[in-house]
Amino acid sequence: MTIHEITNTILEGDCIQLLDTLPENSFDMIFADPPYFLQLDRDLYRPNQTKVDSVDEAWDRFDSFEDYDNFTLRWLNGCRRAMKDDATIWVIGSYHNIFRVGKIMQDIGFWILNDVIWVKANPMPNFNGVRFTNAHETMIWAKKSRGQKRYTFNYQAMKMLNGEKQMRSDWELPICSGSERERNGGGKAHPTQKPESLLRRAILASTNPGDIILDPFFGTGTTGAAAKKLGRNWVGLERNAEYIATARSRIDSISGALPDRELYHTPSRRDFPRVTLGNLIEAGYLHEGDLLCGGGGKASAKVCADGSLIADGFRGSIHRAGAHVQSARQCNGWVFWNYSDGGELRPLDELREKYVREIIPADSEKQGEGSV
Ligand SMILES: C[S@@+](CC[C@H](N)C(=O)[O-])C[C@H]1O[C@@H](n2cnc3c(N)ncnc32)[C@H](O)[C@@H]1O
C-alpha cells in the first residue's frame, strides 16, 4: 500500500500486523495511546454506591508483564520503521505502564526529548481514600535516535499558546467530558477518550500543516479529529469495529481546516530574513550621523557607518545601545529606537519591514540568475 492510498483513513485490525504493512519512513509524527494494562482486580464504587467507569475491556488485558513488554516492543518497532527520519513520537501512559514503555523505547534506540505531564484539571477522586488522587498522565516525546539531527519543534507556537512565555513540560488541561465526549446510547462510547486539547498541543508543537500523523491505537479518533482541524493528515489503526464507527462519524462531521496555511503555522525566527542596521544604511534608508530616538524621547543615539549606534557615550548594536540607555539587561532595538520620517517618529522596525519587502526579493532573484 502507498501512503496516498491510506492517508486520512482508519485501517481495521491488530496494529502489530498492520504496522508491518505500512510504507517505511512515511510519517512525520506518531501519537500512541496504548493499553495501560491496569490489572484491576475488583470493581470500584463511589461513596453513594454507584459503580465507577474504569477500564476493564479485553484490549487492556495481558497475561503478564512479560506479555505486555513483548507487545510493547513489537508495536514500538513497527512505529519506528514507519517514522520518517526527522519524525518524532509521543506515547501517553499512566504509572501502570509508562515506565515499562519508556525503558523499551530507550532500549531500541529512541531518544527521549521530554516527558510532558498532563495535569488533569478535574481528576477523578480516589474513592477508596487509601492513596493519592491520580491526577496526571505522562507523555514521552522522543526522536528516532540520538543521532537524529532534525525534528520539528514549533517553539514560537508553543510560546504564543502559553501567553508569550516559554511552554513548560506540565500541561494543565481538563479531562474529556461534556459535549466533547463521544456517546453511544446513554454511556461513553470509549472508556479512555483523550481530550482534544491535549492532541492539539502535541500536534501544534511537533508538526507542520500538511504533515501526516499515525495513531496505532486510534480509539474514538481524537488524533484524527485534532489533525483534521489543524490542517494535518492522519492514519488510524484500530481493531474494534465499534470504536472505528464512532471515530469515522466523529471525523466526518468536522468540516476541516481552512485552506489558509497562515492560520495553522507560527513562523519561527528562522522564517524571517536577517536584516541589520548596516543593511538599512547600505540601502540608503539611513545615513551615518542620523539621530534615532527612544524611550518616548528620553534617549537618543547617532547612527555610525558600520551599523552601530553611539548613545550616551556607549557604542554598540541597536539592541545593546537600547539596553544601555535604559540600564536594562536586554532590549529589542528594532522596537525601542525610532527614526524621523519627514519629522514624524516611526519605529525602526518599519524600515526593516520595508527592506524585507523591497530589497530582499530583488536579492533572491539575483541569486536565482546565478550572480554573486
Ligand atoms: C487507550 S485507548 C486509545 C483511546 C484514544 N486515544 C481516544 O482518544 O479515543 C487504546 C485503543 O487501542 C485499541 N487497541 C488495543 N490493542 C490494539 C491492537 N493490538 N491493535 C489495534 N488496536 C488496539 C483499543 O481498542 C483502544 O481503542
Coordinates of C-alpha atoms and ligand atoms in Angstrom, one line a residue:
M1 CA 0.0 0.0 0.0
T2 CA 1.2 3.6 -0.7
I3 CA 0.9 6.4 1.8
H4 CA -1.5 8.2 -0.5
E5 CA -3.9 5.3 -0.5
I6 CA -4.2 5.3 3.2
T7 CA -4.0 9.0 4.1
N8 CA -6.9 10.1 6.2
T9 CA -8.3 6.6 6.7
I10 CA -8.7 4.1 9.5
L11 CA -7.3 0.6 9.0
E12 CA -9.1 -2.1 10.9
G13 CA -7.1 -4.8 12.6
D14 CA -4.3 -5.6 15.0
C15 CA -1.7 -2.8 14.9
I16 CA 1.1 -5.4 15.3
Q17 CA 0.3 -6.8 11.9
L18 CA -0.8 -3.6 10.3
L19 CA 2.3 -1.6 11.2
D20 CA 4.4 -4.1 9.2
T21 CA 2.3 -3.4 6.1
L22 CA 2.7 0.4 6.3
P23 CA 5.2 2.1 3.9
E24 CA 8.5 2.6 5.6
N25 CA 9.8 6.1 6.5
S26 CA 6.4 7.8 5.9
F27 CA 5.0 9.5 9.0
D28 CA 6.0 12.9 10.4
M29 CA 4.7 12.2 13.9
I30 CA 3.2 9.3 15.8
F31 CA 0.8 9.6 18.7
A32 CA 0.3 6.4 20.6
D33 CA -2.1 5.8 23.5
P34 CA -1.6 2.1 24.1
P35 CA -3.4 -0.2 26.6
Y36 CA -2.4 0.7 30.1
F37 CA -2.5 -2.9 31.5
L38 CA -4.3 -1.6 34.6
Q39 CA -4.8 -5.0 36.1
L40 CA -7.9 -4.1 38.1
D41 CA -8.9 -7.0 40.2
R42 CA -12.2 -5.7 41.5
D43 CA -14.9 -3.1 40.7
L44 CA -14.7 0.4 42.2
Y45 CA -17.6 2.1 43.8
R46 CA -18.3 5.8 44.8
P47 CA -19.4 6.6 48.4
N48 CA -23.0 6.6 47.1
Q49 CA -22.5 3.0 45.8
T50 CA -22.6 3.8 42.1
K51 CA -20.1 1.9 40.1
V52 CA -17.1 3.8 38.7
D53 CA -16.5 3.5 35.0
S54 CA -13.0 2.2 34.8
V55 CA -11.1 0.3 32.1
D56 CA -11.7 -3.4 32.2
E57 CA -12.0 -4.0 28.5
A58 CA -10.4 -7.1 26.9
W59 CA -8.0 -4.9 25.0
D60 CA -6.4 -3.8 28.3
R61 CA -5.7 -7.4 29.5
F62 CA -2.4 -9.2 29.1
D63 CA -1.2 -12.4 30.8
S64 CA 1.8 -10.9 32.5
F65 CA 4.3 -8.0 32.4
E66 CA 6.4 -10.1 30.0
D67 CA 3.5 -10.5 27.7
Y68 CA 2.8 -6.7 27.9
D69 CA 6.5 -5.9 27.3
N70 CA 6.6 -8.2 24.2
F71 CA 3.5 -6.4 22.8
T72 CA 5.1 -3.0 23.5
L73 CA 8.4 -4.0 21.9
R74 CA 6.6 -5.1 18.7
W75 CA 4.4 -2.0 18.2
L76 CA 7.2 0.4 19.1
N77 CA 9.5 -1.3 16.5
G78 CA 6.7 -1.1 13.9
C79 CA 6.2 2.6 14.6
R80 CA 9.9 3.3 14.4
R81 CA 10.0 1.7 11.0
A82 CA 7.1 3.8 9.8
M83 CA 8.6 7.1 11.0
K84 CA 10.4 9.4 8.7
D85 CA 14.0 10.1 9.7
D86 CA 13.0 13.6 11.0
A87 CA 9.8 12.4 12.8
T88 CA 9.0 12.3 16.5
I89 CA 6.8 10.0 18.6
W90 CA 4.5 10.8 21.5
V91 CA 3.5 8.0 23.9
I92 CA 1.0 8.6 26.7
G93 CA 0.5 6.4 29.7
S94 CA 0.0 6.2 33.4
Y95 CA 2.2 4.8 36.2
H96 CA 0.9 1.3 35.3
N97 CA 2.7 1.2 32.0
I98 CA 4.7 4.3 31.2
F99 CA 8.0 3.3 32.9
R100 CA 8.0 -0.1 31.1
V101 CA 7.2 1.7 27.8
G102 CA 10.0 4.3 28.4
K103 CA 12.6 1.7 29.1
I104 CA 11.7 -0.3 26.0
M105 CA 11.8 2.9 23.9
Q106 CA 15.4 3.7 25.1
D107 CA 16.4 0.0 24.7
I108 CA 15.5 0.1 21.0
G109 CA 17.2 3.4 20.2
F110 CA 14.5 6.1 20.6
W111 CA 16.0 9.2 22.2
I112 CA 13.7 11.0 24.7
L113 CA 13.3 14.7 24.2
N114 CA 10.9 15.5 27.0
D115 CA 8.4 13.9 29.3
V116 CA 5.3 16.0 29.4
I117 CA 3.0 15.7 32.3
W118 CA -0.7 16.1 31.6
V119 CA -2.0 17.5 34.8
K120 CA -5.7 16.8 34.9
A121 CA -7.5 19.9 35.9
N122 CA -10.5 17.8 37.1
P123 CA -9.3 14.3 38.0
M124 CA -11.5 11.5 39.3
P125 CA -11.2 11.4 43.2
N126 CA -9.6 8.4 44.8
F127 CA -12.8 6.9 46.1
N128 CA -11.2 4.4 48.4
G129 CA -9.1 7.1 50.1
V130 CA -6.1 4.8 50.5
R131 CA -3.8 6.5 48.1
F132 CA -3.2 9.9 46.4
T133 CA -5.6 11.0 43.8
N134 CA -4.3 10.0 40.4
A135 CA -4.2 13.5 38.8
H136 CA -1.8 13.1 35.9
E137 CA -0.6 11.1 32.9
T138 CA 2.8 11.1 31.4
M139 CA 3.7 11.6 27.7
I140 CA 7.1 10.7 26.4
W141 CA 8.2 12.7 23.4
A142 CA 11.1 11.1 21.6
K143 CA 13.0 11.2 18.3
K144 CA 14.0 8.0 16.4
S145 CA 17.6 8.0 17.6
R146 CA 20.2 10.0 19.5
G147 CA 21.9 11.0 16.2
Q148 CA 18.8 12.3 14.6
K149 CA 19.7 15.9 13.6
R150 CA 16.3 17.3 12.5
Y151 CA 12.9 17.2 14.1
T152 CA 10.0 19.7 14.2
F153 CA 9.6 21.8 17.4
N154 CA 7.4 24.9 16.9
Y155 CA 8.9 26.8 19.8
Q156 CA 7.2 30.1 18.8
A157 CA 3.7 28.4 18.5
M158 CA 4.1 26.9 22.0
K159 CA 5.2 30.2 23.4
M160 CA 2.3 32.0 21.9
L161 CA -0.1 29.4 23.2
N162 CA 1.4 30.0 26.7
G163 CA 0.8 33.7 26.8
E164 CA 4.2 34.5 25.2
K165 CA 6.1 32.6 27.9
Q166 CA 8.2 29.6 27.2
M167 CA 5.9 26.5 27.3
R168 CA 6.7 24.2 30.2
S169 CA 6.5 20.4 30.4
D170 CA 3.5 20.4 32.7
W171 CA 0.2 21.0 30.8
E172 CA -2.9 21.5 32.9
L173 CA -5.9 20.5 30.8
P174 CA -9.3 19.2 31.7
I175 CA -10.2 15.5 31.1
C176 CA -12.6 14.8 28.2
S177 CA -16.2 15.5 29.2
G178 CA -19.4 17.2 28.2
S179 CA -20.2 17.6 24.5
E180 CA -16.7 16.6 23.5
R181 CA -17.3 13.0 24.9
E182 CA -18.4 10.6 22.3
R183 CA -21.6 8.8 23.4
N184 CA -23.1 5.5 22.5
G185 CA -26.7 5.2 23.6
G186 CA -26.6 6.7 27.1
G187 CA -23.0 5.8 28.0
K188 CA -19.5 6.7 27.0
A189 CA -18.5 5.3 23.6
H190 CA -15.0 4.6 24.8
P191 CA -13.6 4.4 28.4
T192 CA -10.4 6.4 27.7
Q193 CA -11.2 9.1 25.1
K194 CA -8.4 11.7 25.4
P195 CA -9.2 15.5 25.4
E196 CA -8.7 17.1 22.0
S197 CA -6.8 20.0 23.7
L198 CA -4.0 17.6 24.6
L199 CA -3.7 16.4 21.0
R200 CA -3.9 19.9 19.6
R201 CA -0.9 20.9 21.7
A202 CA 1.2 17.9 20.8
I203 CA 0.3 18.3 17.1
L204 CA 1.0 22.1 17.0
A205 CA 4.3 21.5 18.8
S206 CA 5.7 18.9 16.6
T207 CA 4.2 19.0 13.1
N208 CA 3.5 21.5 10.3
P209 CA 0.4 21.9 8.2
G210 CA 0.2 19.1 5.6
D211 CA 2.2 16.7 7.7
I212 CA 0.9 13.1 8.3
I213 CA 0.4 11.6 11.7
L214 CA -0.1 8.0 12.6
D215 CA -2.0 6.8 15.6
P216 CA -1.8 3.0 16.1
F217 CA -4.4 2.9 19.0
F218 CA -7.0 5.2 17.4
G219 CA -10.0 4.6 19.7
T220 CA -12.5 7.3 19.1
G221 CA -10.1 9.1 16.7
T222 CA -9.1 12.0 18.8
T223 CA -5.8 12.3 16.9
G224 CA -7.6 12.3 13.6
A225 CA -10.1 14.9 14.8
A226 CA -7.4 17.3 16.1
A227 CA -5.3 16.7 13.0
K228 CA -8.1 17.5 10.6
K229 CA -9.0 20.7 12.4
L230 CA -5.3 21.8 12.2
G231 CA -4.8 21.1 8.6
R232 CA -2.7 17.9 9.1
N233 CA -3.2 14.5 7.7
W234 CA -3.7 11.3 9.7
V235 CA -3.9 7.5 9.6
G236 CA -5.5 5.5 12.4
L237 CA -5.1 1.8 13.3
E238 CA -7.8 0.2 15.5
R239 CA -9.1 -3.3 15.9
N240 CA -12.5 -2.6 17.5
A241 CA -15.2 -2.1 14.8
E242 CA -17.5 -0.1 17.1
Y243 CA -14.7 2.4 18.0
I244 CA -13.9 2.7 14.3
A245 CA -17.6 3.6 13.5
T246 CA -17.5 6.3 16.3
A247 CA -14.2 7.7 15.1
R248 CA -15.4 7.8 11.4
S249 CA -18.6 9.7 12.1
R250 CA -16.7 12.0 14.5
I251 CA -14.1 12.9 11.9
D252 CA -16.5 13.1 9.0
S253 CA -18.6 15.7 10.9
I254 CA -15.6 18.0 11.1
S255 CA -15.5 20.4 8.1
G256 CA -11.7 20.5 8.2
A257 CA -9.1 23.2 8.3
L258 CA -9.5 26.4 6.2
P259 CA -7.1 26.5 3.2
D260 CA -5.3 29.5 4.7
R261 CA -2.0 27.9 5.9
E262 CA -1.1 31.0 7.8
L263 CA -3.8 30.2 10.4
Y264 CA -2.1 26.9 11.4
H265 CA 1.5 27.8 11.2
T266 CA 3.5 30.0 13.5
P267 CA 6.5 31.5 11.7
S268 CA 9.8 30.8 13.6
R269 CA 12.6 33.4 13.8
R270 CA 14.4 31.5 11.0
D271 CA 11.5 32.2 8.6
F272 CA 12.4 35.9 8.7
P273 CA 15.4 37.1 6.8
R274 CA 18.1 38.5 9.0
V275 CA 18.4 42.3 8.5
T276 CA 21.0 44.5 10.2
L277 CA 21.1 48.3 10.7
G278 CA 24.1 48.2 8.4
N279 CA 21.8 46.8 5.6
L280 CA 19.5 49.8 6.1
I281 CA 22.4 52.2 5.7
E282 CA 23.7 50.3 2.6
A283 CA 20.2 50.6 1.1
G284 CA 20.2 54.3 1.7
Y285 CA 17.3 54.2 4.2
L286 CA 19.5 55.7 6.9
H287 CA 22.8 57.6 6.9
E288 CA 25.7 57.9 9.3
G289 CA 25.0 60.8 11.7
D290 CA 21.2 60.3 11.6
L291 CA 19.6 60.7 15.0
L292 CA 17.4 57.9 16.5
C293 CA 15.1 58.5 19.5
G294 CA 14.0 56.0 22.1
G295 CA 12.1 55.7 25.4
G296 CA 9.5 58.3 24.5
G297 CA 12.2 60.9 23.5
K298 CA 14.3 60.4 26.7
A299 CA 17.1 58.7 24.8
S300 CA 18.9 59.5 21.6
A301 CA 21.6 57.8 19.5
K302 CA 23.7 58.6 16.5
V303 CA 23.9 56.2 13.6
C304 CA 27.5 55.1 12.7
A305 CA 28.7 54.0 9.2
D306 CA 29.3 50.4 10.4
G307 CA 25.7 50.0 11.6
S308 CA 26.4 50.6 15.3
L309 CA 24.9 53.4 17.5
I310 CA 26.5 55.8 19.8
A311 CA 24.3 56.6 22.7
D312 CA 25.2 58.3 26.0
G313 CA 28.9 57.6 25.4
F314 CA 28.3 53.9 24.7
R315 CA 28.9 52.3 21.3
G316 CA 27.2 49.1 20.3
S317 CA 24.4 47.4 18.3
I318 CA 20.9 48.8 18.3
H319 CA 20.0 46.2 21.0
R320 CA 22.9 46.8 23.2
A321 CA 22.7 50.6 22.9
G322 CA 19.0 50.4 23.7
A323 CA 19.7 48.2 26.8
H324 CA 22.5 50.6 27.9
V325 CA 20.4 53.8 27.9
Q326 CA 17.7 52.0 29.9
S327 CA 20.1 50.3 32.2
A328 CA 18.3 47.1 31.2
R329 CA 19.8 43.6 30.6
Q330 CA 18.1 43.2 27.2
C331 CA 16.3 45.4 24.6
N332 CA 14.8 44.8 21.3
G333 CA 16.4 47.8 19.4
W334 CA 14.1 47.4 16.4
V335 CA 11.1 48.3 18.6
F336 CA 12.9 50.7 21.0
W337 CA 14.5 53.1 18.5
N338 CA 12.6 55.5 16.2
Y339 CA 13.8 57.3 13.1
S340 CA 12.5 60.5 11.7
D341 CA 10.3 60.2 8.7
G342 CA 9.9 63.8 7.5
G343 CA 9.7 64.9 11.1
E344 CA 7.4 62.1 12.3
L345 CA 9.0 59.5 14.6
R346 CA 8.5 55.9 13.3
P347 CA 9.8 52.6 14.8
L348 CA 13.0 51.3 13.2
D349 CA 11.2 48.0 12.7
E350 CA 9.2 49.7 9.9
L351 CA 12.3 50.4 8.0
R352 CA 13.4 46.7 8.5
E353 CA 10.0 45.6 7.1
K354 CA 10.4 48.0 4.1
Y355 CA 13.8 46.4 3.5
V356 CA 12.3 42.9 3.6
R357 CA 9.6 44.0 1.2
E358 CA 11.6 46.0 -1.3
I359 CA 15.2 44.8 -1.2
I360 CA 15.2 41.1 -0.3
P361 CA 13.0 39.9 -3.2
A362 CA 15.4 41.6 -5.7
D363 CA 18.3 39.9 -4.0
S364 CA 16.7 36.5 -4.2
E365 CA 16.0 37.0 -8.0
K366 CA 19.7 37.9 -8.5
Q367 CA 20.7 34.7 -6.7
G368 CA 18.4 32.7 -9.0
E369 CA 20.2 34.2 -12.0
G370 CA 23.5 33.0 -10.6
S371 CA 25.0 36.4 -9.8
V372 CA 27.4 36.7 -7.0
Ligands
LIG1 C1 -6.2 3.8 25.4 S1 -7.2 3.5 24.0 C2 -7.0 4.9 22.9 C3 -8.0 6.0 23.1 C4 -7.8 7.1 22.0 N1 -6.6 7.8 22.2 C5 -9.0 8.1 22.1 O1 -8.8 9.3 22.4 O2 -10.1 7.7 21.9 C6 -6.4 2.2 23.2 C7 -7.1 1.7 22.0 O3 -6.3 0.8 21.4 C8 -7.1 -0.2 20.8 N2 -6.2 -1.4 20.7 C9 -5.7 -2.1 21.8 N3 -4.8 -3.1 21.3 C10 -4.8 -2.9 20.0 C11 -4.1 -3.6 18.9 N4 -3.3 -4.6 19.2 N5 -4.3 -3.2 17.7 C12 -5.1 -2.1 17.4 N6 -5.8 -1.5 18.3 C13 -5.7 -1.9 19.6 C14 -8.2 -0.4 21.8 O4 -9.3 -1.0 21.1 C15 -8.5 1.0 22.2 O5 -9.4 1.6 21.5

